[in-house]
Amino acid sequence: MKIMIFGASGTGKTSLGKEVAEVIGYTHLDSDDYYWKKTSPPYQEKVALTLRNDNIKKDFFKNENVVLSGCMLSWGEEWSEVFDLVVFIQLEHEERIKRLVKREKERYGEKLESDEYIIQNSKEFLNWARQYDNPYFTGKTLAYHVHWLEHLQCKVLHIDGKTEFNVNVDIIVNEIRKLNT
């Protein structure tokens, strides 16, 4: 069983993916671990598409059951055909941005107030994340995600990010169990 949980930054897809994988005994992978080079501070340098795909495919296909958190839209057409279930999580804009601001503060601590590089990168990231609902933005957007969902060949489950975390875990786990019968 191959499951993908995705949505905009700040919707909780990574936390949800980790918990679902643990509850059901699947391997958890996060696309960010393959998309970004290991740097300090993190999320500074992207891995080339071909290398990123080679790396994730090794882990993805060596495991029979995988919960992958993160978006694979721009990684190649083959990713639209490998999942048994895709979970699309949405969250209201203001709450999502509030979560991201909190996460940035937790991630960078006092550097977010003193390190000009960190300050600038955080501002750029938050500005990018605020564009998700803008249909004219050229990056990752709600319109882009919805369009991709329409072309998937598997079951798609829509969940609300403001629903209690454990309830969403149960919804996804129950859906996986139904698909396994």
GROMACS .gro file of N, CA, C and O in nm, residues 37-113:
model
  308
   37LYS      N    1   1.887   1.949   0.049
   37LYS     CA    2   2.016   1.901   0.098
   37LYS      C    3   2.020   1.924   0.249
   37LYS      O    4   1.956   2.015   0.301
   38LYS      N    5   2.097   1.841   0.318
   38LYS     CA    6   2.115   1.856   0.462
   38LYS      C    7   2.208   1.975   0.486
   38LYS      O    8   2.327   1.967   0.457
   39THR      N    9   2.151   2.085   0.531
   39THR     CA   10   2.229   2.205   0.558
   39THR      C   11   2.195   2.259   0.696
   39THR      O   12   2.094   2.223   0.754
   40SER      N   13   2.279   2.347   0.745
   40SER     CA   14   2.251   2.415   0.871
   40SER      C   15   2.269   2.565   0.847
   40SER      O   16   2.381   2.608   0.820
   41PRO      N   17   2.163   2.641   0.851
   41PRO     CA   18   2.026   2.605   0.881
   41PRO      C   19   1.965   2.521   0.769
   41PRO      O   20   2.015   2.520   0.657
   42PRO      N   21   1.856   2.450   0.800
   42PRO     CA   22   1.793   2.361   0.700
   42PRO      C   23   1.718   2.439   0.590
   42PRO      O   24   1.693   2.557   0.603
   43TYR      N   25   1.684   2.367   0.486
   43TYR     CA   26   1.599   2.416   0.376
   43TYR      C   27   1.662   2.532   0.301
   43TYR      O   28   1.595   2.629   0.267
   44GLN      N   29   1.791   2.519   0.272
   44GLN     CA   30   1.862   2.626   0.203
   44GLN      C   31   1.895   2.589   0.059
   44GLN      O   32   1.902   2.676  -0.026
   45GLU      N   33   1.918   2.459   0.034
   45GLU     CA   34   1.967   2.418  -0.096
   45GLU      C   35   1.890   2.295  -0.145
   45GLU      O   36   1.880   2.196  -0.075
   46LYS      N   37   1.838   2.305  -0.267
   46LYS     CA   38   1.760   2.194  -0.324
   46LYS      C   39   1.851   2.087  -0.382
   46LYS      O   40   1.961   2.115  -0.430
   47VAL      N   41   1.802   1.964  -0.380
   47VAL     CA   42   1.868   1.852  -0.446
   47VAL      C   43   1.817   1.850  -0.590
   47VAL      O   44   1.698   1.871  -0.615
   48ALA      N   45   1.905   1.823  -0.685
   48ALA     CA   46   1.866   1.816  -0.825
   48ALA      C   47   1.756   1.711  -0.844
   48ALA      O   48   1.756   1.607  -0.778
   49LEU      N   49   1.661   1.739  -0.933
   49LEU     CA   50   1.543   1.654  -0.953
   49LEU      C   51   1.579   1.508  -0.978
   49LEU      O   52   1.520   1.418  -0.918
   50THR      N   53   1.673   1.481  -1.066
   50THR     CA   54   1.708   1.342  -1.098
   50THR      C   55   1.762   1.269  -0.976
   50THR      O   56   1.720   1.157  -0.946
   51LEU      N   57   1.850   1.333  -0.902
   51LEU     CA   58   1.908   1.271  -0.782
   51LEU      C   59   1.802   1.253  -0.675
   51LEU      O   60   1.794   1.148  -0.609
   52ARG      N   61   1.718   1.352  -0.658
   52ARG     CA   62   1.609   1.345  -0.558
   52ARG      C   63   1.518   1.227  -0.590
   52ARG      O   64   1.482   1.149  -0.502
   53ASN      N   65   1.479   1.212  -0.716
   53ASN     CA   66   1.393   1.100  -0.756
   53ASN      C   67   1.463   0.966  -0.736
   53ASN      O   68   1.402   0.871  -0.687
   54ASP      N   69   1.589   0.958  -0.774
   54ASP     CA   70   1.664   0.833  -0.754
   54ASP      C   71   1.667   0.795  -0.606
   54ASP      O   72   1.646   0.679  -0.570
   55ASN      N   73   1.694   0.893  -0.521
   55ASN     CA   74   1.703   0.867  -0.377
   55ASN      C   75   1.571   0.823  -0.317
   55ASN      O   76   1.565   0.726  -0.241
   56ILE      N   77   1.464   0.893  -0.349
   56ILE     CA   78   1.335   0.858  -0.288
   56ILE      C   79   1.282   0.726  -0.343
   56ILE      O   80   1.221   0.648  -0.270
   57LYS      N   81   1.306   0.699  -0.471
   57LYS     CA   82   1.257   0.573  -0.529
   57LYS      C   83   1.319   0.452  -0.460
   57LYS      O   84   1.251   0.351  -0.441
   58LYS      N   85   1.445   0.463  -0.421
   58LYS     CA   86   1.510   0.352  -0.350
   58LYS      C   87   1.433   0.318  -0.222
   58LYS      O   88   1.402   0.201  -0.197
   59ASP      N   89   1.401   0.418  -0.145
   59ASP     CA   90   1.329   0.395  -0.019
   59ASP      C   91   1.182   0.363  -0.041
   59ASP      O   92   1.124   0.279   0.027
   60PHE      N   93   1.122   0.429  -0.137
   60PHE     CA   94   0.979   0.413  -0.164
   60PHE      C   95   0.948   0.271  -0.211
   60PHE      O   96   0.855   0.208  -0.163
   61PHE      N   97   1.028   0.220  -0.304
   61PHE     CA   98   0.997   0.090  -0.363
   61PHE      C   99   1.055  -0.028  -0.286
   61PHE      O  100   1.012  -0.141  -0.306
   62LYS      N  101   1.152  -0.005  -0.198
   62LYS     CA  102   1.203  -0.118  -0.118
   62LYS      C  103   1.108  -0.153  -0.005
   62LYS      O  104   1.117  -0.261   0.052
   63ASN      N  105   1.016  -0.063   0.029
   63ASN     CA  106   0.918  -0.087   0.134
   63ASN      C  107   0.782  -0.116   0.073
   63ASN      O  108   0.735  -0.044  -0.016
   64GLU      N  109   0.721  -0.222   0.121
   64GLU     CA  110   0.591  -0.262   0.067
   64GLU      C  111   0.483  -0.160   0.101
   64GLU      O  112   0.397  -0.130   0.018
   65ASN      N  113   0.485  -0.108   0.224
   65ASN     CA  114   0.382  -0.016   0.270
   65ASN      C  115   0.446   0.115   0.314
   65ASN      O  116   0.531   0.116   0.403
   66VAL      N  117   0.404   0.224   0.249
   66VAL     CA  118   0.465   0.354   0.271
   66VAL      C  119   0.358   0.461   0.288
   66VAL      O  120   0.259   0.463   0.215
   67VAL      N  121   0.380   0.549   0.385
   67VAL     CA  122   0.305   0.674   0.396
   67VAL      C  123   0.405   0.784   0.364
   67VAL      O  124   0.504   0.802   0.436
   68LEU      N  125   0.382   0.854   0.256
   68LEU     CA  126   0.471   0.962   0.214
   68LEU      C  127   0.401   1.094   0.240
   68LEU      O  128   0.289   1.116   0.193
   69SER      N  129   0.464   1.181   0.317
   69SER     CA  130   0.407   1.314   0.338
   69SER      C  131   0.482   1.413   0.249
   69SER      O  132   0.604   1.407   0.239
   70GLY      N  133   0.405   1.498   0.186
   70GLY     CA  134   0.463   1.598   0.098
   70GLY      C  135   0.410   1.584  -0.043
   70GLY      O  136   0.347   1.486  -0.078
   71CYS      N  137   0.438   1.685  -0.119
   71CYS     CA  138   0.384   1.696  -0.255
   71CYS      C  139   0.485   1.648  -0.358
   71CYS      O  140   0.601   1.686  -0.353
   72MET      N  141   0.441   1.565  -0.451
   72MET     CA  142   0.530   1.510  -0.553
   72MET      C  143   0.492   1.557  -0.694
   72MET      O  144   0.538   1.501  -0.791
   73LEU      N  145   0.411   1.659  -0.703
   73LEU     CA  146   0.359   1.703  -0.833
   73LEU      C  147   0.468   1.734  -0.934
   73LEU      O  148   0.458   1.694  -1.050
   74SER      N  149   0.567   1.807  -0.895
   74SER     CA  150   0.670   1.853  -0.989
   74SER      C  151   0.785   1.754  -1.005
   74SER      O  152   0.883   1.784  -1.071
   75TRP      N  153   0.771   1.636  -0.948
   75TRP     CA  154   0.881   1.540  -0.949
   75TRP      C  155   0.874   1.444  -1.069
   75TRP      O  156   0.962   1.362  -1.087
   76GLY      N  157   0.769   1.449  -1.145
   76GLY     CA  158   0.756   1.362  -1.262
   76GLY      C  159   0.619   1.298  -1.269
   76GLY      O  160   0.555   1.274  -1.167
   77GLU      N  161   0.576   1.272  -1.389
   77GLU     CA  162   0.443   1.216  -1.414
   77GLU      C  163   0.423   1.080  -1.348
   77GLU      O  164   0.312   1.045  -1.309
   78GLU      N  165   0.530   1.002  -1.335
   78GLU     CA  166   0.516   0.867  -1.277
   78GLU      C  167   0.460   0.869  -1.136
   78GLU      O  168   0.400   0.772  -1.092
   79TRP      N  169   0.476   0.980  -1.063
   79TRP     CA  170   0.427   0.987  -0.926
   79TRP      C  171   0.275   0.997  -0.920
   79TRP      O  172   0.216   0.973  -0.816
   80SER      N  173   0.210   1.026  -1.030
   80SER     CA  174   0.064   1.032  -1.027
   80SER      C  175   0.001   0.894  -1.043
   80SER      O  176  -0.120   0.879  -1.036
   81GLU      N  177   0.085   0.790  -1.060
   81GLU     CA  178   0.032   0.656  -1.086
   81GLU      C  179   0.076   0.551  -0.985
   81GLU      O  180   0.045   0.434  -1.002
   82VAL      N  181   0.147   0.589  -0.879
   82VAL     CA  182   0.204   0.488  -0.789
   82VAL      C  183   0.132   0.477  -0.655
   82VAL      O  184   0.163   0.387  -0.577
   83PHE      N  185   0.035   0.562  -0.630
   83PHE     CA  186  -0.030   0.563  -0.499
   83PHE      C  187  -0.162   0.488  -0.502
   83PHE      O  188  -0.235   0.491  -0.601
   84ASP      N  189  -0.192   0.423  -0.390
   84ASP     CA  190  -0.321   0.356  -0.372
   84ASP      C  191  -0.423   0.451  -0.309
   84ASP      O  192  -0.543   0.436  -0.327
   85LEU      N  193  -0.372   0.548  -0.234
   85LEU     CA  194  -0.456   0.646  -0.167
   85LEU      C  195  -0.379   0.777  -0.158
   85LEU      O  196  -0.262   0.777  -0.119
   86VAL      N  197  -0.444   0.886  -0.195
   86VAL     CA  198  -0.388   1.020  -0.177
   86VAL      C  199  -0.481   1.096  -0.084
   86VAL      O  200  -0.602   1.101  -0.105
   87VAL      N  201  -0.423   1.151   0.022
   87VAL     CA  202  -0.498   1.229   0.120
   87VAL      C  203  -0.461   1.375   0.100
   87VAL      O  204  -0.344   1.412   0.107
   88PHE      N  205  -0.563   1.456   0.071
   88PHE     CA  206  -0.542   1.599   0.051
   88PHE      C  207  -0.596   1.672   0.173
   88PHE      O  208  -0.715   1.669   0.200
   89ILE      N  209  -0.506   1.736   0.246
   89ILE     CA  210  -0.544   1.807   0.367
   89ILE      C  211  -0.545   1.958   0.340
   89ILE      O  212  -0.452   2.011   0.280
   90GLN      N  213  -0.654   2.021   0.378
   90GLN     CA  214  -0.668   2.165   0.360
   90GLN      C  215  -0.690   2.231   0.495
   90GLN      O  216  -0.744   2.170   0.588
   91LEU      N  217  -0.649   2.356   0.504
   91LEU     CA  218  -0.663   2.434   0.626
   91LEU      C  219  -0.683   2.579   0.587
   91LEU      O  220  -0.618   2.629   0.494
   92GLU      N  221  -0.770   2.646   0.658
   92GLU     CA  222  -0.800   2.786   0.635
   92GLU      C  223  -0.671   2.869   0.639
   92GLU      O  224  -0.582   2.842   0.718
   93HIS      N  225  -0.660   2.966   0.550
   93HIS     CA  226  -0.538   3.044   0.526
   93HIS      C  227  -0.478   3.103   0.654
   93HIS      O  228  -0.358   3.085   0.680
   94GLU      N  229  -0.556   3.175   0.732
   94GLU     CA  230  -0.502   3.243   0.850
   94GLU      C  231  -0.445   3.144   0.952
   94GLU      O  232  -0.339   3.168   1.010
   95GLU      N  233  -0.514   3.034   0.974
   95GLU     CA  234  -0.465   2.933   1.069
   95GLU      C  235  -0.336   2.869   1.017
   95GLU      O  236  -0.243   2.844   1.094
   96ARG      N  237  -0.331   2.845   0.890
   96ARG     CA  238  -0.212   2.784   0.829
   96ARG      C  239  -0.090   2.876   0.846
   96ARG      O  240   0.018   2.831   0.887
   97ILE      N  241  -0.108   3.004   0.818
   97ILE     CA  242   0.002   3.098   0.831
   97ILE      C  243   0.043   3.114   0.977
   97ILE      O  244   0.162   3.121   1.010
   98LYS      N  245  -0.055   3.114   1.066
   98LYS     CA  246  -0.025   3.121   1.210
   98LYS      C  247   0.062   3.003   1.252
   98LYS      O  248   0.160   3.019   1.325
   99ARG      N  249   0.030   2.883   1.203
   99ARG     CA  250   0.110   2.765   1.234
   99ARG      C  251   0.252   2.778   1.179
   99ARG      O  252   0.348   2.739   1.244
  100LEU      N  253   0.262   2.832   1.057
  100LEU     CA  254   0.394   2.845   0.996
  100LEU      C  255   0.482   2.945   1.071
  100LEU      O  256   0.602   2.922   1.089
  101VAL      N  257   0.423   3.056   1.113
  101VAL     CA  258   0.498   3.156   1.190
  101VAL      C  259   0.548   3.092   1.319
  101VAL      O  260   0.666   3.108   1.357
  102LYS      N  261   0.462   3.018   1.386
  102LYS     CA  262   0.501   2.949   1.510
  102LYS      C  263   0.613   2.850   1.483
  102LYS      O  264   0.711   2.842   1.559
  103ARG      N  265   0.602   2.774   1.375
  103ARG     CA  266   0.705   2.676   1.340
  103ARG      C  267   0.839   2.743   1.311
  103ARG      O  268   0.944   2.694   1.352
  104GLU      N  269   0.836   2.855   1.241
  104GLU     CA  270   0.959   2.928   1.212
  104GLU      C  271   1.026   2.973   1.342
  104GLU      O  272   1.148   2.963   1.356
  105LYS      N  273   0.946   3.021   1.437
  105LYS     CA  274   1.001   3.064   1.566
  105LYS      C  275   1.062   2.947   1.641
  105LYS      O  276   1.169   2.958   1.701
  106GLU      N  277   0.995   2.832   1.638
  106GLU     CA  278   1.047   2.713   1.706
  106GLU      C  279   1.173   2.661   1.637
  106GLU      O  280   1.267   2.618   1.702
  107ARG      N  281   1.175   2.667   1.505
  107ARG     CA  282   1.288   2.613   1.428
  107ARG      C  283   1.414   2.699   1.446
  107ARG      O  284   1.523   2.645   1.460
  108TYR      N  285   1.399   2.829   1.442
  108TYR     CA  286   1.516   2.917   1.439
  108TYR      C  287   1.542   2.992   1.568
  108TYR      O  288   1.649   3.050   1.585
  109GLY      N  289   1.447   2.994   1.660
  109GLY     CA  290   1.468   3.058   1.790
  109GLY      C  291   1.514   3.201   1.778
  109GLY      O  292   1.463   3.278   1.697
  110GLU      N  293   1.613   3.236   1.857
  110GLU     CA  294   1.661   3.375   1.862
  110GLU      C  295   1.727   3.419   1.732
  110GLU      O  296   1.737   3.539   1.705
  111LYS      N  297   1.772   3.323   1.651
  111LYS     CA  298   1.832   3.360   1.522
  111LYS      C  299   1.731   3.432   1.432
  111LYS      O  300   1.769   3.509   1.345
  112LEU      N  301   1.603   3.407   1.457
  112LEU     CA  302   1.499   3.472   1.378
  112LEU      C  303   1.492   3.622   1.408
  112LEU      O  304   1.429   3.697   1.334
  113GLU      N  305   1.559   3.664   1.512
  113GLU     CA  306   1.562   3.807   1.547
  113GLU      C  307   1.700   3.869   1.527
  113GLU      O  308   1.712   3.991   1.522
   0.00000   0.00000   0.00000
